[in-house]
PDB file of C-alpha atoms and ligand atoms in Angstrom:
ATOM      1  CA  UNK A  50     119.588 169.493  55.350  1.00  0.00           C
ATOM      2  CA  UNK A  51     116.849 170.593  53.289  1.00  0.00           C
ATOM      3  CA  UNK A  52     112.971 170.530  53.601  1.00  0.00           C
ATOM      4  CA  UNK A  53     109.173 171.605  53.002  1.00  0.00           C
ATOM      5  CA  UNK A  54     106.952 171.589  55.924  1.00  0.00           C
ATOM      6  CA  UNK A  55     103.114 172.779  55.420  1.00  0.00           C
ATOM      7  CA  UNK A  56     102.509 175.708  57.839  1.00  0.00           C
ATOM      8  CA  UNK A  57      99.677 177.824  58.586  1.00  0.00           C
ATOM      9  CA  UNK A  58     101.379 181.194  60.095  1.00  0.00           C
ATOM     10  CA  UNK A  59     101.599 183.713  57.932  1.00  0.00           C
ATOM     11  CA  UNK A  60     104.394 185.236  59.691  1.00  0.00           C
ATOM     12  CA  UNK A  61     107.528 184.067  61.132  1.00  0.00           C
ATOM     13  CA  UNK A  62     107.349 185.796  64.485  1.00  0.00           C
ATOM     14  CA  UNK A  63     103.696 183.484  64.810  1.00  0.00           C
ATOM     15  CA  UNK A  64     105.918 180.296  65.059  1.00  0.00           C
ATOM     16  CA  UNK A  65     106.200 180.282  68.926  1.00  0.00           C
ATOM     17  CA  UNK A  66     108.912 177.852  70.429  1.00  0.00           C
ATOM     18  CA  UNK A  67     105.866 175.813  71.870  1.00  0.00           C
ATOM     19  CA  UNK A  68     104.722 175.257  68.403  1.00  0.00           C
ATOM     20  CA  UNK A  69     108.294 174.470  66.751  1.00  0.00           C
ATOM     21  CA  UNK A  70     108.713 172.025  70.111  1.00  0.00           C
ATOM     22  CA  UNK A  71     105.488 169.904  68.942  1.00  0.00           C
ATOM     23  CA  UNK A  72     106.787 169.839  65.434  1.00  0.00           C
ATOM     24  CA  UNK A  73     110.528 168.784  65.282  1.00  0.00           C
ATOM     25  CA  UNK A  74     112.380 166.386  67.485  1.00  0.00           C
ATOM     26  CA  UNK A  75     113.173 166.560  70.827  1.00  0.00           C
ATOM     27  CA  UNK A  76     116.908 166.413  70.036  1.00  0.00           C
ATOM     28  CA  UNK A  77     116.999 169.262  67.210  1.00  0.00           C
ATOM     29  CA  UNK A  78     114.515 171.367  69.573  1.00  0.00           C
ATOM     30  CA  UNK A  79     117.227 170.420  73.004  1.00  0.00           C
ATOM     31  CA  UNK A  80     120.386 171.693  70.720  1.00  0.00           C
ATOM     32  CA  UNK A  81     118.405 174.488  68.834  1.00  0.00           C
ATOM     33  CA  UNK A  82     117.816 176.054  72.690  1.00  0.00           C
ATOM     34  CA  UNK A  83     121.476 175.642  73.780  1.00  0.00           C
ATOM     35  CA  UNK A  84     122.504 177.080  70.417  1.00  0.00           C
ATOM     36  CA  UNK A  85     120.626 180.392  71.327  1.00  0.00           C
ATOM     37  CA  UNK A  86     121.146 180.025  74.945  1.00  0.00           C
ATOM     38  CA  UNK A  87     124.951 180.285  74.289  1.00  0.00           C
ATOM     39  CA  UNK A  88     124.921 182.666  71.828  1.00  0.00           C
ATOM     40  CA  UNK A  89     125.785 181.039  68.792  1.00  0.00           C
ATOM     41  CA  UNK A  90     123.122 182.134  66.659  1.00  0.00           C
ATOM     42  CA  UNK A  91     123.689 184.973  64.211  1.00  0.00           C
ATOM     43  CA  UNK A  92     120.506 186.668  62.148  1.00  0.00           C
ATOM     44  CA  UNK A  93     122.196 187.827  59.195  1.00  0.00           C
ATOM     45  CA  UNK A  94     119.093 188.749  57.455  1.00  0.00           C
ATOM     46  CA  UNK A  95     115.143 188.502  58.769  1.00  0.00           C
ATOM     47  CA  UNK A  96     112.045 189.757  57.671  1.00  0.00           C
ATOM     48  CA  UNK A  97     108.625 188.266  58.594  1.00  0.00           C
ATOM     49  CA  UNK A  98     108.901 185.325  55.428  1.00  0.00           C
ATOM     50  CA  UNK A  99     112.596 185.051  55.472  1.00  0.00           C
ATOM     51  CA  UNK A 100     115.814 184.693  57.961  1.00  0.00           C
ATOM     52  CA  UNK A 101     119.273 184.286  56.841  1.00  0.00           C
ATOM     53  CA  UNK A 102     121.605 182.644  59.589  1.00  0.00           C
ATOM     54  CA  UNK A 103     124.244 181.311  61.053  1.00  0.00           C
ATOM     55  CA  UNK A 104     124.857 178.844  63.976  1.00  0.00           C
ATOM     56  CA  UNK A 105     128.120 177.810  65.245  1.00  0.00           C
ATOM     57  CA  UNK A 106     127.238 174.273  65.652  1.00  0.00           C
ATOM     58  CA  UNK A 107     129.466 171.510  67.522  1.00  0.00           C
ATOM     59  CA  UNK A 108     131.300 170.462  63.764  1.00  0.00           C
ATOM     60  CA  UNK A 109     131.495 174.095  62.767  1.00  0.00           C
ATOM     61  CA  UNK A 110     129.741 177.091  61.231  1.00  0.00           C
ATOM     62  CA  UNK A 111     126.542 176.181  59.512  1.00  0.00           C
ATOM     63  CA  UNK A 112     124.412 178.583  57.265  1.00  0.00           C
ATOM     64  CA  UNK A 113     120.850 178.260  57.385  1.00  0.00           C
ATOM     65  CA  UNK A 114     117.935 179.895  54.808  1.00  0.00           C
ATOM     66  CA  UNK A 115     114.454 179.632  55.758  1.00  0.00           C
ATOM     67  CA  UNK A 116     111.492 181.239  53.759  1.00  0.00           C
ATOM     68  CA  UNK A 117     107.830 181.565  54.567  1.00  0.00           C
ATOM     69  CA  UNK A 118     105.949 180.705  50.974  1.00  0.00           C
ATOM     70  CA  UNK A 119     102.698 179.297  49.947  1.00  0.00           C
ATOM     71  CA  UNK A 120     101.592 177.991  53.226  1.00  0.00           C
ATOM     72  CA  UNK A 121     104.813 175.891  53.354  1.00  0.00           C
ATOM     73  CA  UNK A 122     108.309 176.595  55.656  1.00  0.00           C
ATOM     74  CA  UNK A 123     111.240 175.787  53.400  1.00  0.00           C
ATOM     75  CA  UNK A 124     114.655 175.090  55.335  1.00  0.00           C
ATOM     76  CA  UNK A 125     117.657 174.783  54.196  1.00  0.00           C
ATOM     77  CA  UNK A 126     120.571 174.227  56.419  1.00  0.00           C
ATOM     78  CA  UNK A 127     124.640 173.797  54.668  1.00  0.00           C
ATOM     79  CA  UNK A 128     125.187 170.813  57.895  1.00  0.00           C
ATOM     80  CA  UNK A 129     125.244 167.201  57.214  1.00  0.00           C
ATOM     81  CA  UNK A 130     122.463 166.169  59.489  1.00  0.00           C
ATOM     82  CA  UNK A 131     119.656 163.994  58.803  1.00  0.00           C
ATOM     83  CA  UNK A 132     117.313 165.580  61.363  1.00  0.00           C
ATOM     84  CA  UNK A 133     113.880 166.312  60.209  1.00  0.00           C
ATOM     85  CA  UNK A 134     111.711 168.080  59.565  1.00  0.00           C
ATOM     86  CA  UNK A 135     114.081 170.524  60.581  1.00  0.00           C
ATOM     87  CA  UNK A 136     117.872 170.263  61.562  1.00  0.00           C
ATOM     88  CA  UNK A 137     119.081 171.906  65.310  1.00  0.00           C
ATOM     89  CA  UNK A 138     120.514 174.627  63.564  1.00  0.00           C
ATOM     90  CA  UNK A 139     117.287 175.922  61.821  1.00  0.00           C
ATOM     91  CA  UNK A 140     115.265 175.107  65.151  1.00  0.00           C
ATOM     92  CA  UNK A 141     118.459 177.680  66.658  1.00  0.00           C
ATOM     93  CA  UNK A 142     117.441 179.925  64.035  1.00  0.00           C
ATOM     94  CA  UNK A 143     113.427 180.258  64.257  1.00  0.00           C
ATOM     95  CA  UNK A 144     113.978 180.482  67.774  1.00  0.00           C
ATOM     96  CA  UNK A 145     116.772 183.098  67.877  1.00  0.00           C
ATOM     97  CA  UNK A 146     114.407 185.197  65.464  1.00  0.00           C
ATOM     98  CA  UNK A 147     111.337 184.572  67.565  1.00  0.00           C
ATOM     99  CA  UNK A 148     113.304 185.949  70.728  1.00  0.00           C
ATOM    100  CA  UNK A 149     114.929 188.648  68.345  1.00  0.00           C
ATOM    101  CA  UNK A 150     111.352 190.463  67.398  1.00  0.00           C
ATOM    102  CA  UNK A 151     109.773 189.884  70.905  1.00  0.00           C
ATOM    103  CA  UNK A 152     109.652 193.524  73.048  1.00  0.00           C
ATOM    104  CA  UNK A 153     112.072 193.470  75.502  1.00  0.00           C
ATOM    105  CA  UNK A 154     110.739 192.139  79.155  1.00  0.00           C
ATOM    106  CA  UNK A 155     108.935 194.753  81.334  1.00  0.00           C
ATOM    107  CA  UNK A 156     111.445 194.025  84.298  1.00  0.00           C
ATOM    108  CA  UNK A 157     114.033 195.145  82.076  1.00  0.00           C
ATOM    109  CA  UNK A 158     112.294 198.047  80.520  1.00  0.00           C
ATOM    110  CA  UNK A 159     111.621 199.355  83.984  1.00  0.00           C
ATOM    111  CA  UNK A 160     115.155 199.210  85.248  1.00  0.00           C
ATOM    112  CA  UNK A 161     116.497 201.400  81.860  1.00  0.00           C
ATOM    113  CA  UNK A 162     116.457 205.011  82.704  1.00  0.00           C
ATOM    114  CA  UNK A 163     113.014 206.596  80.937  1.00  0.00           C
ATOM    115  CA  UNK A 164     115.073 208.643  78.720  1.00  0.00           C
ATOM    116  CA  UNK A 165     116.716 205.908  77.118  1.00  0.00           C
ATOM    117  CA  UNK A 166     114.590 204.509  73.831  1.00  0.00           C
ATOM    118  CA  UNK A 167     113.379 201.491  73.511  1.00  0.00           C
ATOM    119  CA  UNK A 168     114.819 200.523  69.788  1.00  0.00           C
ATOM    120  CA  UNK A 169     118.250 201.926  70.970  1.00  0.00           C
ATOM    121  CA  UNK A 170     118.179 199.056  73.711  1.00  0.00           C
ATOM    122  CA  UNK A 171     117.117 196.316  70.952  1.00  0.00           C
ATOM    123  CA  UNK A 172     119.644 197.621  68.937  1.00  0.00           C
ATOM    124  CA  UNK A 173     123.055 197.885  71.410  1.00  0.00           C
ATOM    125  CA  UNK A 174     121.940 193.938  72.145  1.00  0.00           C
ATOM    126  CA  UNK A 175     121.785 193.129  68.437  1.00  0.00           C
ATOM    127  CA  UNK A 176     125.231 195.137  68.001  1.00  0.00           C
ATOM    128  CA  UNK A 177     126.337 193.436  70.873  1.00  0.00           C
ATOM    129  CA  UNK A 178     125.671 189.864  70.025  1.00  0.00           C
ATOM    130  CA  UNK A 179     127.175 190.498  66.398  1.00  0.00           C
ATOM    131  CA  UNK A 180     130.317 191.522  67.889  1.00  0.00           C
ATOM    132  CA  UNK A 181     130.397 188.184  69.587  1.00  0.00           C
ATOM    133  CA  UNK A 182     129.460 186.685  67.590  1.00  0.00           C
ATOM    134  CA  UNK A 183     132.420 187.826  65.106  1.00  0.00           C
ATOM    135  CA  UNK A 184     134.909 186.998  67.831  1.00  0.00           C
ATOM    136  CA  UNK A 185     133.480 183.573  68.223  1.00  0.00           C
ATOM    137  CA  UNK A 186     133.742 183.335  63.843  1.00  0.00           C
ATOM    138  CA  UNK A 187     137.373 184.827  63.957  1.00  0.00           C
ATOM    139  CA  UNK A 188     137.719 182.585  66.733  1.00  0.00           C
ATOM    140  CA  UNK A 189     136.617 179.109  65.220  1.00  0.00           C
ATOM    141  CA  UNK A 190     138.282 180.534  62.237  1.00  0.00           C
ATOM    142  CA  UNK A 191     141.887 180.447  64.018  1.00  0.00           C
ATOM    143  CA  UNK A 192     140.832 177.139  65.988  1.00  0.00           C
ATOM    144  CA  UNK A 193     141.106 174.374  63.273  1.00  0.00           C
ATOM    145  CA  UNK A 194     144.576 175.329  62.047  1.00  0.00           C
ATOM    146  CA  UNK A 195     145.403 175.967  66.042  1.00  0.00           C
ATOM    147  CA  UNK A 196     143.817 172.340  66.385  1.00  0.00           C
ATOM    148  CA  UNK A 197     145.799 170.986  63.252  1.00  0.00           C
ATOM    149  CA  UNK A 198     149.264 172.741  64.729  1.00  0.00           C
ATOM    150  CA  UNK A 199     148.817 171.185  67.710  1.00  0.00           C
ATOM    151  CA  UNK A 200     148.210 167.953  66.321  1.00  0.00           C
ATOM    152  CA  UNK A 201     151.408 167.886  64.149  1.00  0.00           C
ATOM    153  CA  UNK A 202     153.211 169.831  67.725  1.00  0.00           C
ATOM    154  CA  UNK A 203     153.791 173.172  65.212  1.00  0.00           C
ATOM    155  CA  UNK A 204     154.003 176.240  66.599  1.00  0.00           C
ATOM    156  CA  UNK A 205     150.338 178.049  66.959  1.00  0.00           C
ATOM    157  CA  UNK A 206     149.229 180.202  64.300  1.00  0.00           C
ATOM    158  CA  UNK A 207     149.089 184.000  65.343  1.00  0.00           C
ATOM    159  CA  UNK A 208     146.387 185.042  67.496  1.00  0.00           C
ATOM    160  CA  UNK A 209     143.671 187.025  65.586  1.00  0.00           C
ATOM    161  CA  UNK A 210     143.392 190.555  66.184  1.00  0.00           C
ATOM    162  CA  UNK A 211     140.300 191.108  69.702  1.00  0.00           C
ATOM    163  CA  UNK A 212     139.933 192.885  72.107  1.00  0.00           C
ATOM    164  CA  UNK A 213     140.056 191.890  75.091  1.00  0.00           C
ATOM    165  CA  UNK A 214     137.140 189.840  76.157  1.00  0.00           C
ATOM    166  CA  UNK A 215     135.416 186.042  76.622  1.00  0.00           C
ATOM    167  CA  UNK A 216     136.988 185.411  73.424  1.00  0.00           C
ATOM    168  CA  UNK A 217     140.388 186.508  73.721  1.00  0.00           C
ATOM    169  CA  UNK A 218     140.736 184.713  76.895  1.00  0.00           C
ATOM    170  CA  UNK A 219     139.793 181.285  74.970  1.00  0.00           C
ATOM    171  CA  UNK A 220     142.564 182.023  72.565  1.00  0.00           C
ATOM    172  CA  UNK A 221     144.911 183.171  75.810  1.00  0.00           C
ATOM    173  CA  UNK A 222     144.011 179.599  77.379  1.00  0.00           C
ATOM    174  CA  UNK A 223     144.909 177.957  74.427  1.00  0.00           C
ATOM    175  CA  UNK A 224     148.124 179.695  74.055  1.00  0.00           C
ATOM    176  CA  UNK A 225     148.659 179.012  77.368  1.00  0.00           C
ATOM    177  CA  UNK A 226     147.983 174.990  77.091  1.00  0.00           C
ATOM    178  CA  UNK A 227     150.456 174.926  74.345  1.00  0.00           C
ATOM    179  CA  UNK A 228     153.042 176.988  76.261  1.00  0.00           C
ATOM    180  CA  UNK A 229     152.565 174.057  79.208  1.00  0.00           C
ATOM    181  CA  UNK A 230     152.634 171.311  76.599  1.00  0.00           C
ATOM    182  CA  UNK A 231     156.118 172.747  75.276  1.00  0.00           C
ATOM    183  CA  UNK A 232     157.443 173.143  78.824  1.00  0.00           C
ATOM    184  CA  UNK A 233     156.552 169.424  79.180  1.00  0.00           C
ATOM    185  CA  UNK A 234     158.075 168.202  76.181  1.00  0.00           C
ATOM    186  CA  UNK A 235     161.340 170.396  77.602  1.00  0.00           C
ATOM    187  CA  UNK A 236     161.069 168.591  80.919  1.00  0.00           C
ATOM    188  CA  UNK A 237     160.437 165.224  78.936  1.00  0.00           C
ATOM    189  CA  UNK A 238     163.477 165.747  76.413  1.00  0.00           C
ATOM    190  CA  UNK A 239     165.951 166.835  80.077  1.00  0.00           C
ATOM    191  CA  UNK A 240     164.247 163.824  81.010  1.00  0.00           C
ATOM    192  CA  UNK A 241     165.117 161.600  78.736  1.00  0.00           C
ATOM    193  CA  UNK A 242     168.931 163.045  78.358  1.00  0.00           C
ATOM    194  CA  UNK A 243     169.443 162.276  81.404  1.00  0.00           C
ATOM    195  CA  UNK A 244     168.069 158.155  81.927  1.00  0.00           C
ATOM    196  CA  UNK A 245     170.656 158.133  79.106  1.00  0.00           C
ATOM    197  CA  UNK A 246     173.251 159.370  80.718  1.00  0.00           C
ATOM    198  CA  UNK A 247     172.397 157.011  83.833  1.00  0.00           C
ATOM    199  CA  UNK A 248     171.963 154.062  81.401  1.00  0.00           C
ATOM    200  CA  UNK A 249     175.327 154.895  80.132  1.00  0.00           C
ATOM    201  CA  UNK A 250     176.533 155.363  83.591  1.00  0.00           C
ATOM    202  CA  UNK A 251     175.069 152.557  84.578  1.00  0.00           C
ATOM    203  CA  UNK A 252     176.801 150.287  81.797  1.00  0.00           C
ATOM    204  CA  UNK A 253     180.380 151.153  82.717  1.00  0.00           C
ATOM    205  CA  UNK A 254     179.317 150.309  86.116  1.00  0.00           C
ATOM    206  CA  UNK A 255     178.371 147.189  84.616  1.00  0.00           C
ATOM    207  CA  UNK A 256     180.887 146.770  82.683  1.00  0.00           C
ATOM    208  CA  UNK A 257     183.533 147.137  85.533  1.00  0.00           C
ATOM    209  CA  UNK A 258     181.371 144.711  87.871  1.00  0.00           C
ATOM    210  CA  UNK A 259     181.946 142.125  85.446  1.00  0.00           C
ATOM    211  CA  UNK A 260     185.271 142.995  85.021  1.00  0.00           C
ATOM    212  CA  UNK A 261     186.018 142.779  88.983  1.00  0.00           C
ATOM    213  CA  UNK A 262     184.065 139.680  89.006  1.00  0.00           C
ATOM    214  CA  UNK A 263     186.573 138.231  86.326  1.00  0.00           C
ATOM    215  CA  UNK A 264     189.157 139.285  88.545  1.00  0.00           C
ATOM    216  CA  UNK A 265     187.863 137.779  91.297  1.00  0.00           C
ATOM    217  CA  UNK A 266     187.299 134.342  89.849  1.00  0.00           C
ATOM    218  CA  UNK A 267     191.159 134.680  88.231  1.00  0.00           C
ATOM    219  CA  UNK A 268     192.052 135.045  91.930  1.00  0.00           C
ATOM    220  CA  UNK A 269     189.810 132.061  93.076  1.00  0.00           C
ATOM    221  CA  UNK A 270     191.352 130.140  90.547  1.00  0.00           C
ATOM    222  CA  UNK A 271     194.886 131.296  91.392  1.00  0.00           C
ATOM    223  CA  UNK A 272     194.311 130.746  95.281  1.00  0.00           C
ATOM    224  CA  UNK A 273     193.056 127.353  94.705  1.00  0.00           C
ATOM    225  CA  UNK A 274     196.577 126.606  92.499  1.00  0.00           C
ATOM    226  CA  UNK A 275     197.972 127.835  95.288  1.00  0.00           C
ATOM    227  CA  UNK A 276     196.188 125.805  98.067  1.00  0.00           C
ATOM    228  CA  UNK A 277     196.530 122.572  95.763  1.00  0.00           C
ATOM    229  CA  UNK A 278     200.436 123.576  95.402  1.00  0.00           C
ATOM    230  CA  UNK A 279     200.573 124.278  99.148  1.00  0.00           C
ATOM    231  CA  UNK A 280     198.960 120.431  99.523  1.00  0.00           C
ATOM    232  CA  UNK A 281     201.436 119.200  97.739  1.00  0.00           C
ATOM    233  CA  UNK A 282     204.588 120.943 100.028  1.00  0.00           C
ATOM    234  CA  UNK A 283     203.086 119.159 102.738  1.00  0.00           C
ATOM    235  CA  UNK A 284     202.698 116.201 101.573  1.00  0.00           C
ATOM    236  CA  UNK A 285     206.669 116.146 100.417  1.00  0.00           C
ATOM    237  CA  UNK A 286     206.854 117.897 104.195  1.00  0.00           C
ATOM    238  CA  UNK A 287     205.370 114.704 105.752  1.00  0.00           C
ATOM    239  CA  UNK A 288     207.901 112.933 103.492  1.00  0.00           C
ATOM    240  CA  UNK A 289     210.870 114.437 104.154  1.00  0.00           C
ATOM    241  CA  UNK A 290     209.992 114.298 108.148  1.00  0.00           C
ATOM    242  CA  UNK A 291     209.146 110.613 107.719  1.00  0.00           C
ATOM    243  CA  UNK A 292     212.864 110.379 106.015  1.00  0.00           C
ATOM    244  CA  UNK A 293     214.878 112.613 108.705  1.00  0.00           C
ATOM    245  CA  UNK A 294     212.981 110.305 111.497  1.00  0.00           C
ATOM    246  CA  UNK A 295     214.345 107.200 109.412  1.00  0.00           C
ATOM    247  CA  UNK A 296     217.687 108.930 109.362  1.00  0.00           C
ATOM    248  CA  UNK A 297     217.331 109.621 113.195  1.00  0.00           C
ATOM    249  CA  UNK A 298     216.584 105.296 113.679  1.00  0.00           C
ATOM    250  CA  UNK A 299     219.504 104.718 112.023  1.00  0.00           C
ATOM    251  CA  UNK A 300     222.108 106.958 113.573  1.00  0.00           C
ATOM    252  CA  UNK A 301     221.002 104.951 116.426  1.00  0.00           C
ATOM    253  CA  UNK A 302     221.352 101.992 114.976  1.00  0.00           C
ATOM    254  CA  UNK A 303     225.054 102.946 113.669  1.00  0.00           C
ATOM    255  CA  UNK A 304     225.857 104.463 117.048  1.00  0.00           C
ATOM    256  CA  UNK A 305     224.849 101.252 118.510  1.00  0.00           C
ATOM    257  CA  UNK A 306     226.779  99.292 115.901  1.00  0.00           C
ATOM    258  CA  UNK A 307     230.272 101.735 116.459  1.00  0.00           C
ATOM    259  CA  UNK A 308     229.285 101.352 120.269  1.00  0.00           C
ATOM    260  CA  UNK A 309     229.742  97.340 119.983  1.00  0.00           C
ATOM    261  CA  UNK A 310     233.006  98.026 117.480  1.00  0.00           C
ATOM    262  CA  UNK A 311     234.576 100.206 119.766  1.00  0.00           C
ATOM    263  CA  UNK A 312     233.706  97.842 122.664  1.00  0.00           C
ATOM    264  CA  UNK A 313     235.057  95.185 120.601  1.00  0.00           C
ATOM    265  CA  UNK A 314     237.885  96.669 119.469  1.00  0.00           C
ATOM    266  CA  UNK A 315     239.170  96.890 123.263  1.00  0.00           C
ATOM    267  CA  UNK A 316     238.843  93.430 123.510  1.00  0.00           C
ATOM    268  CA  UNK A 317     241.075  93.205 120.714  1.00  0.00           C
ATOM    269  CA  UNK A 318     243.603  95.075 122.222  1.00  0.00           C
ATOM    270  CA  UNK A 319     243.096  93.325 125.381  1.00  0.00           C
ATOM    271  CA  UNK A 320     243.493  90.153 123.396  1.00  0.00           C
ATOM    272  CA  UNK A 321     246.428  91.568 121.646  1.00  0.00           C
ATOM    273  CA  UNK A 322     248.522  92.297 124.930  1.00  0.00           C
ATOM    274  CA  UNK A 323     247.473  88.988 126.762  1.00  0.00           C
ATOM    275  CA  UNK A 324     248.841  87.522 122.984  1.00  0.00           C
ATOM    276  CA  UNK A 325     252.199  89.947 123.349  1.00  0.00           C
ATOM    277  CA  UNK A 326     252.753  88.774 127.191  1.00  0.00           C
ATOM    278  CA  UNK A 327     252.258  85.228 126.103  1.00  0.00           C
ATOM    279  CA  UNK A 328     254.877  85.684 123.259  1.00  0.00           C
ATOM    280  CA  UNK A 329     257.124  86.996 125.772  1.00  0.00           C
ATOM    281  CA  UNK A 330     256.427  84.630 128.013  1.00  0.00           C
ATOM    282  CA  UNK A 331     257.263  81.815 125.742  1.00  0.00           C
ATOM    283  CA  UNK A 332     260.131  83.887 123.801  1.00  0.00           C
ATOM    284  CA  UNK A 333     261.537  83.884 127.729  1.00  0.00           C
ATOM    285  CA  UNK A 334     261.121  80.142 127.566  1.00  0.00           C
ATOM    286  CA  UNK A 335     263.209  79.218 124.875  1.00  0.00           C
ATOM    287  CA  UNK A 336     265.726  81.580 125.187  1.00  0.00           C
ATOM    288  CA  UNK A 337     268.681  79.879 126.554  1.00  0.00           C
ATOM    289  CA  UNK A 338     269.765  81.905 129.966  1.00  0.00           C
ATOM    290  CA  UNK A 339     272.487  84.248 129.826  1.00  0.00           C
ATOM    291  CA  UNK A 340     275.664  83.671 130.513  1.00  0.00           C
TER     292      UNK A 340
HETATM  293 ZN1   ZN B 576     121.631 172.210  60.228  1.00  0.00          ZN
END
């Protein structure tokens, strides 16, 4: 972003956050206040015409110059945006610098001790800021090939080198996240081993229900042989019964037949002696007597 705005101040310090609100737009001047609010503004370099600065903006670091000359503010900001006249990063920066060269509240100044000087104060702040506002560099710094690691699920790069702090503990949580994510992905893999082993469990048991079922339909098949084979001893059964009670009619009928031979035959003999008495009989007939 880059541009040329006529302005009447003579001084930075005049341009009051009331007066940058009525110039830019209400989303540059919304960011721009976060921006400070959360500390990512860094005055590299300020005089009344001139700041050099950084902002940590949402896409990264951004590095803004702005210069007081000729009754014009020139801006010049190394982000993308289209925002005009002036980007949320060079609204972060005016307003950073306007709250930089203001003196310190009165409540505060009344609750330092007396003996403490004022600049001293201004200047542990400044010091203090910078150091964050290192961290939060080194930080961002080790973020995007921590963010790129995870991505491709590499091992994180080494932590940077802080104290411990705000910022360390962002780097600690990260670490931390990525521990968790391997532990997961342990779980997962334990996981996974074992649905295969219970798939492949699972298959042999399969594999001997179908077998078993074969079986059983073998032994259908081989108990329905049977029962058809069984069928068929009956039926020769029921033959061989009708047969022996055939058999069993004609004994009868023999007996009866040997019954009326026997019977029979007596008569014969009967016959035969009344036939031998006869032939005696008439043998005694003509026989002349005896002398
Ligand atoms: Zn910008």
């Amino acid at each position: 972003m880059r541009s040329k705005i006529p302005c009447s101040a003579d001084k930075l310090s005049l341009l009051a956050p009331d007066m940058i609100q009525a110039v830019v737009g209400p989303p540059a001047f919304k960011m721009g206040s976060k921006y400070v609010t959360e500390n990512r503004v860094r005055i590299v370099e300020a005089d009344e015409v001139q700041i050099s600065s950084s902002v940590i903006g949402n896409s990264g670091l951004h590095e803004q110059t702005i210069r007081l000359r000729d009754g014009n503010l020139m801006a010049k900001c190394s982000c993308p945006l289209e925002e005009q006249p002036l980007c949320r990063h060079c609204v972060a920066a005016l307003l950073e610098y306007h709250r930089w060269v203001q003196p310190p509240p009165v409540r505060r100044t009344q609750e330092m001790p007396v003996s403490e000087p004022h600049p001293t104060e201004q200047k542990r702040t400044v010091s203090a800021t910078d150091i964050k506002f290192n961290e939060i560099a080194t930080f961002i710094e080790w973020l995007q090939p921590a963010a790129r690691a995870l991505e491709r699920g590499q091992a994180l790069p080494d932590a940077p080198k802080l104290g411990p702090g705000e910022v360390m503990g962002w780097i600690q949580a990260v670490q931390k996240l990525e521990e968790r994510r391997r532990e997961s992905e342990a779980a997962q893999a334990a996981l996974g081993a074992d649905i295969t082993a219970r798939e492949a469990q699972l298959n042999r048991l399969t594999q001997q229900l179908q077998a078993s079922l074969q079986e059983a339909r073998e032994g259908q098949s081989a108990y329905q042989q049977m029962q058809r084979e069984l069928a068929n001893y009956r039926d020769v059964l029921t033959r061989l019964s009708n047969i022996v009670k055939d058999l069993d009619r004609h004994d009868g009928q023999m007996r009866s037949v040997a019954g009326d031979l026997l019977r029979k035959g007596s008569q014969l003999e009967t016959l035969a002696g009344s036939f031998h008495e006869l032939s005696a009989a008439l043998q005694a007939l003509v026989k002349p007597p005896s002398p």
